[in-house]
Short mmCIF file of C-alpha atoms and ligand atoms in Angstrom, two decimals:
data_model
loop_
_atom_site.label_atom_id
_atom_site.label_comp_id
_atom_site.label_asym_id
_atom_site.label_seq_id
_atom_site.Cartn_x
_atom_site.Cartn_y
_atom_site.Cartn_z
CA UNK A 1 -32.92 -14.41 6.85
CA UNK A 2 -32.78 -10.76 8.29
CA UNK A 3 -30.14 -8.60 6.06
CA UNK A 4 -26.55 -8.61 7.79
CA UNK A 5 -24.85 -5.47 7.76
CA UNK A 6 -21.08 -4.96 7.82
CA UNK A 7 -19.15 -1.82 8.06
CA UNK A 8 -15.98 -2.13 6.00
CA UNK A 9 -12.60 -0.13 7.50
CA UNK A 10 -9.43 -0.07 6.18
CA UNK A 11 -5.66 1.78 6.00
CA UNK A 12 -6.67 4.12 9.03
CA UNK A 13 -2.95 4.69 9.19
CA UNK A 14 -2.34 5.68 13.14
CA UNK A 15 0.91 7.50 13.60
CA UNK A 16 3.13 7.73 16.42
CA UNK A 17 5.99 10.40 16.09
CA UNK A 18 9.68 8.13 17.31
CA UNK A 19 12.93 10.13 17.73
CA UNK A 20 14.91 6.70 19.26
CA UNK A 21 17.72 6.61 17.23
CA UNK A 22 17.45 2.71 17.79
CA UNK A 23 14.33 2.23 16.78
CA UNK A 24 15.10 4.55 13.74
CA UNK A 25 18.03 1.96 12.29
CA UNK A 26 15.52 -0.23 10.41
CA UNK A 27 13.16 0.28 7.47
CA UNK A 28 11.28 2.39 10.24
CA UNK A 29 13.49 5.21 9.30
CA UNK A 30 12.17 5.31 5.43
CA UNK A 31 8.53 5.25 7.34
CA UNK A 32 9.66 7.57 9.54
CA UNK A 33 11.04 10.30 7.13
CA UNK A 34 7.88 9.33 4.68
CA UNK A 35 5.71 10.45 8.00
CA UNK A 36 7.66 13.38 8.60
CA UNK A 37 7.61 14.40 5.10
CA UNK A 38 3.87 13.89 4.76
CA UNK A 39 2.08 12.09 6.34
CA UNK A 40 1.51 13.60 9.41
CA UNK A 41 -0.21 15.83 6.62
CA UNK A 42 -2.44 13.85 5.38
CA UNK A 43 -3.71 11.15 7.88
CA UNK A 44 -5.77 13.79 10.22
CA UNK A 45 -5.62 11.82 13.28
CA UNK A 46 -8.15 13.83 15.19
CA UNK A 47 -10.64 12.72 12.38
CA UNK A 48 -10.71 8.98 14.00
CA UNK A 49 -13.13 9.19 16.99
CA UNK A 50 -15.36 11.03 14.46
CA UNK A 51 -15.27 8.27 12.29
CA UNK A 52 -15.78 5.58 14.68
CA UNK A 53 -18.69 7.70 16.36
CA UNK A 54 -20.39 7.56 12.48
CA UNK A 55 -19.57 3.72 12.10
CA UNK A 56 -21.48 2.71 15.23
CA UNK A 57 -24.21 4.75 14.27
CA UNK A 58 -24.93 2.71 11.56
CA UNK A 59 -25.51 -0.20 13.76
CA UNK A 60 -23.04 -2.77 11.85
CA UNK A 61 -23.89 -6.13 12.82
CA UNK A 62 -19.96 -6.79 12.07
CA UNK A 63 -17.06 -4.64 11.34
CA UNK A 64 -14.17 -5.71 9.14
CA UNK A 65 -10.98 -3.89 8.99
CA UNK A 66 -8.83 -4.44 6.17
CA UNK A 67 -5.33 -3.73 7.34
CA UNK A 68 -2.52 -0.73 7.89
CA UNK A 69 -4.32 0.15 10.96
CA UNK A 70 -0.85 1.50 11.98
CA UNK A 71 1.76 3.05 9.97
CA UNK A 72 5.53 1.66 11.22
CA UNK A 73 3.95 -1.18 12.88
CA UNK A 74 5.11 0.27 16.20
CA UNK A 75 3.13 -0.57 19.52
CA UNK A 76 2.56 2.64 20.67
CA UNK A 77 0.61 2.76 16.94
CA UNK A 78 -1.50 -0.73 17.46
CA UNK A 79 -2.27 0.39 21.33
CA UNK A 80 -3.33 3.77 19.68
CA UNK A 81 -5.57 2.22 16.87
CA UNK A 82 -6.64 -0.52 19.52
CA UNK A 83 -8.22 1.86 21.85
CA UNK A 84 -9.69 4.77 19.27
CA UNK A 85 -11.74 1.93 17.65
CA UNK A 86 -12.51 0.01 21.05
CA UNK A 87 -16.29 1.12 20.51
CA UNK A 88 -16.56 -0.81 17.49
CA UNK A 89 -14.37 -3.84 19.32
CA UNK A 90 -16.40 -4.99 21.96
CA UNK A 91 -17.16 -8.23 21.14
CA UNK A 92 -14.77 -10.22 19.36
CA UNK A 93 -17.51 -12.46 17.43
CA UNK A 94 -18.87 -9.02 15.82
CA UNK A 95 -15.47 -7.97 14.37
CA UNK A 96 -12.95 -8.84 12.28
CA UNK A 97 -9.41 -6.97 11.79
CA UNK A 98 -6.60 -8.43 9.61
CA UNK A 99 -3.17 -7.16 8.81
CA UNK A 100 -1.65 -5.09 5.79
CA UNK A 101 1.90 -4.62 4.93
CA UNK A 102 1.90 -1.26 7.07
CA UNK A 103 1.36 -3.53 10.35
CA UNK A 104 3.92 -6.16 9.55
CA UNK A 105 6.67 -3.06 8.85
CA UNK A 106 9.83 -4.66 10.36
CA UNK A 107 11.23 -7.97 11.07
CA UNK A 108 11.10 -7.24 14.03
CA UNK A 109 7.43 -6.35 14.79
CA UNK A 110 6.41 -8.77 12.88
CA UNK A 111 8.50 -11.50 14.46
CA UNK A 112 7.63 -9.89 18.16
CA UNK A 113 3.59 -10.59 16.91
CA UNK A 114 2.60 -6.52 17.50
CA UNK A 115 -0.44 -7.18 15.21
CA UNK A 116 -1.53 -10.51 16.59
CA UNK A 117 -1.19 -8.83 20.50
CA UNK A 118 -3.02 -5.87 19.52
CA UNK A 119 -5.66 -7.24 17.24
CA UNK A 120 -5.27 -11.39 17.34
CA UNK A 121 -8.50 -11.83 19.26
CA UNK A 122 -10.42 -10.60 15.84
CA UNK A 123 -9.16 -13.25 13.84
CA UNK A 124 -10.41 -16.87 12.79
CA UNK A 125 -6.95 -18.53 13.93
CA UNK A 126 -3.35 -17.88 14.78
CA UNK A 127 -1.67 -18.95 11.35
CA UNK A 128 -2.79 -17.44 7.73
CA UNK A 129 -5.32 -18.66 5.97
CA UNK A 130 -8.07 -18.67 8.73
CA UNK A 131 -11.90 -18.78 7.93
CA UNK A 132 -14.23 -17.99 10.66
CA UNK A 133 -18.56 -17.19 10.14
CA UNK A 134 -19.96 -14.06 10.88
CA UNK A 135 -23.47 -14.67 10.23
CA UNK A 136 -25.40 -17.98 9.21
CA UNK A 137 -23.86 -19.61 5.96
CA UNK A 138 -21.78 -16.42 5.74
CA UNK A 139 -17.62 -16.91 6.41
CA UNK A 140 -14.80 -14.70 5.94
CA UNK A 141 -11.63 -16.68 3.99
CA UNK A 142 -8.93 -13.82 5.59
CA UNK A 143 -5.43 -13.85 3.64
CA UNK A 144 -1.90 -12.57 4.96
CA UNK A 145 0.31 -11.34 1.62
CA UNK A 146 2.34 -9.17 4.02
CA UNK A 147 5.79 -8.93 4.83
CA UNK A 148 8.33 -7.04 6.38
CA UNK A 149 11.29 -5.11 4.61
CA UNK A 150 10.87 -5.72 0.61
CA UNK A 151 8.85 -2.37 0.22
CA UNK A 152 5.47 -2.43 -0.31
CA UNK A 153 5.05 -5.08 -2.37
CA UNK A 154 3.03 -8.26 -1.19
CA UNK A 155 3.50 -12.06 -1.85
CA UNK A 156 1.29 -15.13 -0.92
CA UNK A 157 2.98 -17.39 0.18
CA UNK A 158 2.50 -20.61 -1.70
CA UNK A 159 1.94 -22.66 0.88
CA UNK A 160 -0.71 -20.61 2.22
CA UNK A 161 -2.62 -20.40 -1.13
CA UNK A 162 -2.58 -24.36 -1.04
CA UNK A 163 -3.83 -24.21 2.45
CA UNK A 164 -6.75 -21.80 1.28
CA UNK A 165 -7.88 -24.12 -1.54
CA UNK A 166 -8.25 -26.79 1.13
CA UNK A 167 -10.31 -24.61 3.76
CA UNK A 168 -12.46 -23.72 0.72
CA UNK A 169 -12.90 -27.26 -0.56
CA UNK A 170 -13.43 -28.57 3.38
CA UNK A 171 -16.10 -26.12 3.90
CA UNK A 172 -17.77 -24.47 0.84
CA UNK A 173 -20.38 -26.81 1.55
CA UNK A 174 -21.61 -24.73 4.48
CA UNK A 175 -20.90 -21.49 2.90
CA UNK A 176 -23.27 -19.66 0.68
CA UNK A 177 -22.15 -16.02 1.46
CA UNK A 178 -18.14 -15.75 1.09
CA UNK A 179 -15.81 -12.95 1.75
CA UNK A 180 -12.23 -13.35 0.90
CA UNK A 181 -10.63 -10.67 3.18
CA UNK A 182 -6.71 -9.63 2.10
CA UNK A 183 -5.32 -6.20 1.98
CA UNK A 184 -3.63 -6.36 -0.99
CA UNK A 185 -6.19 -6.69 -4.21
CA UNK A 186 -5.23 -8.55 -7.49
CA UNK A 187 -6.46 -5.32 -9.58
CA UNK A 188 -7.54 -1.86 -9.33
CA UNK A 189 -10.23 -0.32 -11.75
CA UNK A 190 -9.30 1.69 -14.20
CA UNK A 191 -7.60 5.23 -13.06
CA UNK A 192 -6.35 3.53 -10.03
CA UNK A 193 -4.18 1.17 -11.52
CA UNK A 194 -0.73 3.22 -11.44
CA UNK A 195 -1.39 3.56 -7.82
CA UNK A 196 -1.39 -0.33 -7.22
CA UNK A 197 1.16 -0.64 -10.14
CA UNK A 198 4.37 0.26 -7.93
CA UNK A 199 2.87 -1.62 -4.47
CA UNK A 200 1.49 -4.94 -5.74
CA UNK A 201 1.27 -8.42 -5.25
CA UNK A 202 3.58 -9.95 -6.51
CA UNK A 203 1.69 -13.21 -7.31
CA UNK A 204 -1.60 -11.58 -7.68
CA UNK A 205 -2.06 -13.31 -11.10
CA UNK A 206 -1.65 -16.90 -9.25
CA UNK A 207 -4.34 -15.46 -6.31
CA UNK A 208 -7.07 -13.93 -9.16
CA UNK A 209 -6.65 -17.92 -10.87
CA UNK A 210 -7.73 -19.53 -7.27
CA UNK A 211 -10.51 -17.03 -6.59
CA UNK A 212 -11.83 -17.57 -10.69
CA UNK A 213 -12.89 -20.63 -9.52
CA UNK A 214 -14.78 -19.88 -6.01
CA UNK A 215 -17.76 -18.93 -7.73
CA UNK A 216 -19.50 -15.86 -6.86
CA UNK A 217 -17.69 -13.82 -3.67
CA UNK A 218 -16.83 -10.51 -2.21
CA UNK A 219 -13.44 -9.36 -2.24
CA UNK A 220 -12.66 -6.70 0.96
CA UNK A 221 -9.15 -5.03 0.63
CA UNK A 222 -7.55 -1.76 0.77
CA UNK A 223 -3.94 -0.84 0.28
CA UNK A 224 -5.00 1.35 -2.49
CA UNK A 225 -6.74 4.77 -0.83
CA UNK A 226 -9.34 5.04 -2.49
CA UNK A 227 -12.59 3.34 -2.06
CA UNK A 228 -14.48 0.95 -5.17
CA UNK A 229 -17.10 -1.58 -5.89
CA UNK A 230 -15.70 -3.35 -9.35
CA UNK A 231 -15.14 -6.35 -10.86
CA UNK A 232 -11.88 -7.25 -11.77
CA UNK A 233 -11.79 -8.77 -15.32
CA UNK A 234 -9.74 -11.71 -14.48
CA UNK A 235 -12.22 -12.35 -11.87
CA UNK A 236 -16.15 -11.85 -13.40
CA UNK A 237 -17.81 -13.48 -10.34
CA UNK A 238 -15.83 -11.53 -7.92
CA UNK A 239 -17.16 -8.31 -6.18
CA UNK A 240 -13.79 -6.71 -5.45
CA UNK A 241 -14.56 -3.57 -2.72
CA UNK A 242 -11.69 -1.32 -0.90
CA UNK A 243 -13.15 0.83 1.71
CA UNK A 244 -10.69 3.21 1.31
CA UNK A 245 -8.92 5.37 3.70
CA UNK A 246 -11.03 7.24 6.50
CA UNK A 247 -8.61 9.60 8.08
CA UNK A 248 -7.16 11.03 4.41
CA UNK A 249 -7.05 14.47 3.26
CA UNK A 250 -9.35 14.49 0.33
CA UNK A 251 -7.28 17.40 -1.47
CA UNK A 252 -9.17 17.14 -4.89
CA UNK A 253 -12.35 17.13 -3.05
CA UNK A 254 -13.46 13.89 -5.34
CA UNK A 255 -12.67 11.27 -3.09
CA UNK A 256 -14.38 12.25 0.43
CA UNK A 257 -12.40 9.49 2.94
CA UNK A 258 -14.87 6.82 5.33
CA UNK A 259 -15.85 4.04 5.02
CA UNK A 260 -18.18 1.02 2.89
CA UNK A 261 -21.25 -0.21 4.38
CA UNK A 262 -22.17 -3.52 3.14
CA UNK A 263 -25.40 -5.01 3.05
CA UNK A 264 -26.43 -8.72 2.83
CA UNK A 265 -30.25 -9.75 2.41
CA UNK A 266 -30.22 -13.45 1.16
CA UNK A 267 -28.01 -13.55 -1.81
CA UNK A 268 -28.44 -9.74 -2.76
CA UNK A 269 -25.64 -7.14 -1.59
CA UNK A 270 -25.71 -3.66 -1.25
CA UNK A 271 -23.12 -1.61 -0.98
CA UNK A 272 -22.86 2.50 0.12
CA UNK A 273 -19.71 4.53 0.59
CA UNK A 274 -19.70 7.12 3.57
CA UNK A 275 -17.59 10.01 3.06
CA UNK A 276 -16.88 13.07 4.82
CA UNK A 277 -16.59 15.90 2.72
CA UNK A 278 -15.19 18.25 5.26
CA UNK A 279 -17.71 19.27 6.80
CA UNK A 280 -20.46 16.29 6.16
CA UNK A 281 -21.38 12.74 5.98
CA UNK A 282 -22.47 11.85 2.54
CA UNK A 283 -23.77 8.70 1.25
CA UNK A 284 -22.83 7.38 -2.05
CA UNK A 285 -24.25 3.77 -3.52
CA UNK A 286 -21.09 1.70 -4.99
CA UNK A 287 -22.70 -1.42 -5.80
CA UNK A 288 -26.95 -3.16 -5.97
CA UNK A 289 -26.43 -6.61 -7.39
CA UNK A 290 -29.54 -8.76 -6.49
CA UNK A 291 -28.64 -12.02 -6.32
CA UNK A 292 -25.14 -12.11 -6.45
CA UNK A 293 -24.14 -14.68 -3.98
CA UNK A 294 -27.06 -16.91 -4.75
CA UNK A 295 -24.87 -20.32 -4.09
CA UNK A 296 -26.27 -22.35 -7.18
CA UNK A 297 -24.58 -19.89 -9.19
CA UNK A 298 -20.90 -21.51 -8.06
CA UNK A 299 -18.98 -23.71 -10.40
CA UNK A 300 -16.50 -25.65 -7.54
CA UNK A 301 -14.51 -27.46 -9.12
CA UNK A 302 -14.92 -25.91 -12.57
CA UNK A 303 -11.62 -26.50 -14.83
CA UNK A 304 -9.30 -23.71 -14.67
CA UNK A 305 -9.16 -22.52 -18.10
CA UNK A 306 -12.24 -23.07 -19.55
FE1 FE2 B 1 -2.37 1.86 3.38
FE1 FE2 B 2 -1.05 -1.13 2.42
#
């Protein structure tokens, strides 16, 4: 099997200034003054075509976004983020782009679909969970914890947790390479924990349970902007990565914003952080585990518990 590459996006964060008082009488006003107050700052729109020019240069054989492509969910945002990363969006088999709570920011985009219009055509399905395959054996499990107007914090829905078990159990069978894609991750590694502390999900202990017992898997989120490879304790045969966000000011200089490029080669995985440092690319390895998603490693089934 040839080695399948994916480039890994997330929390690009594309900002559209709105001075309608209507629009303005929702929980778009909090995003609103947060964007006036900063953000405009620091997520350097003008960085995005660069960033997309360096992500198709690596050749990805599919691109996953992780979510908050947008920042109040407006559709002026989504058509913005749509047609920046149209290079990388050309074929809807070799991409894959699921919400996070910055895209599902009101009621009433969320209720009016702006995501799904924008971006449905690069999902597995219309309702959450969805698993679709990217590459032979090789599925993403995608996740929707979002929700409008309760802050940042995520919750899975119950029901949609139960309906996840089931996709898993109908089809692990002809799955030897899984990603779990969700914006919101259970746990952060250490340092990075405060960050996720006051955004969470809310039921991430119930979510980190279910995915104990998938057996060896990749993790792709974001939410938290900064990018990782780690393994979150509750979790030891999960590779949790967050690709971080790529349009960012970097003002400590120790966290240059991009992007994760993720190799596959049989069961081995690969992963390498591009970051631009303000004035170049530069690589970074996160993550060589050789024979990490080698299949006879799962335990389906196994108790939880023990
Ligand atoms: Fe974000
Ligand atoms: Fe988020």
């Amino acid at each position: 099997m040839a080695a399948f590459r994916i480039a890994h996006l997330s929390d690009i964060h594309v900002w559209e200034w709105t001075l309608n008082p209507v629009r303005l009488m929702s929980k778009r006003a909090v995003g609103m003054t947060a964007l006036l107050l900063g953000r405009a700052r620091r997520f350097r729109q003008e960085r995005l075509a660069a960033v997309v020019e360096k992500v198709a240069s690596i050749r990805p054989d599919h691109v996953l976004i992780t979510g908050d492509l947008t920042t109040t969910s407006m559709r002026e945002e989504f058509a913005r983020a749509h047609d920046a990363l149209r290079p990388l969006l050309r074929t809807p088999e070799r991409a894959t782009v699921i919400p996070g709570n910055h895209d599902r920011y009101t009621r009433r985009a969320t209720r009016g679909r702006h995501f799904e219009h924008a971006f449905g055509r690069f999902a597995g399905g219309v309702e959450y969970p969805w698993l679709r395959f990217i590459a032979d054996r090789t599925a993403v499990l995608a996740l929707d914890p979002c929700r409008p107007a309760v802050g940042a914090r995520g919750l899975l829905p119950e029901e949609q947790l139960a309906a996840a078990r089931e996709l898993w159990e109908d089809h692990h069978d002809e799955i030897d390479r899984l990603i779990v894609a969700c914006h919101y991750p259970v746990d952060a590694p250490e340092g990075l924990r405060d960050d996720l502390a006051w955004k969470p999900l809310v039921n991430a202990d119930e979510l980190a349970d279910w995915l104990a017992t998938l057996g060896p898997h990749l993790f792709c989120c974001g939410h938290v902007h900064n990018a990782w490879a780690f393994t979150p304790p509750r979790v030891p045969d999960e590779l949790c990565l967050n690709a971080g966000a790529p349009l960012l000011v970097d003002r400590e200089g120790d966290s240059p914003p991009g992007f994760l490029e993720i190799t596959l080669d049989g069961a081995d995985v690969a992963v390498v952080h591009h970051g631009w440092d303000g004035s170049a690319w530069v690589e970074r390895p996160l993550a060589h585990r050789e024979g990490f998603l080698d299949p006879t490693r799962r335990r389906v089934g196994f108790p939880l518990g023990e």
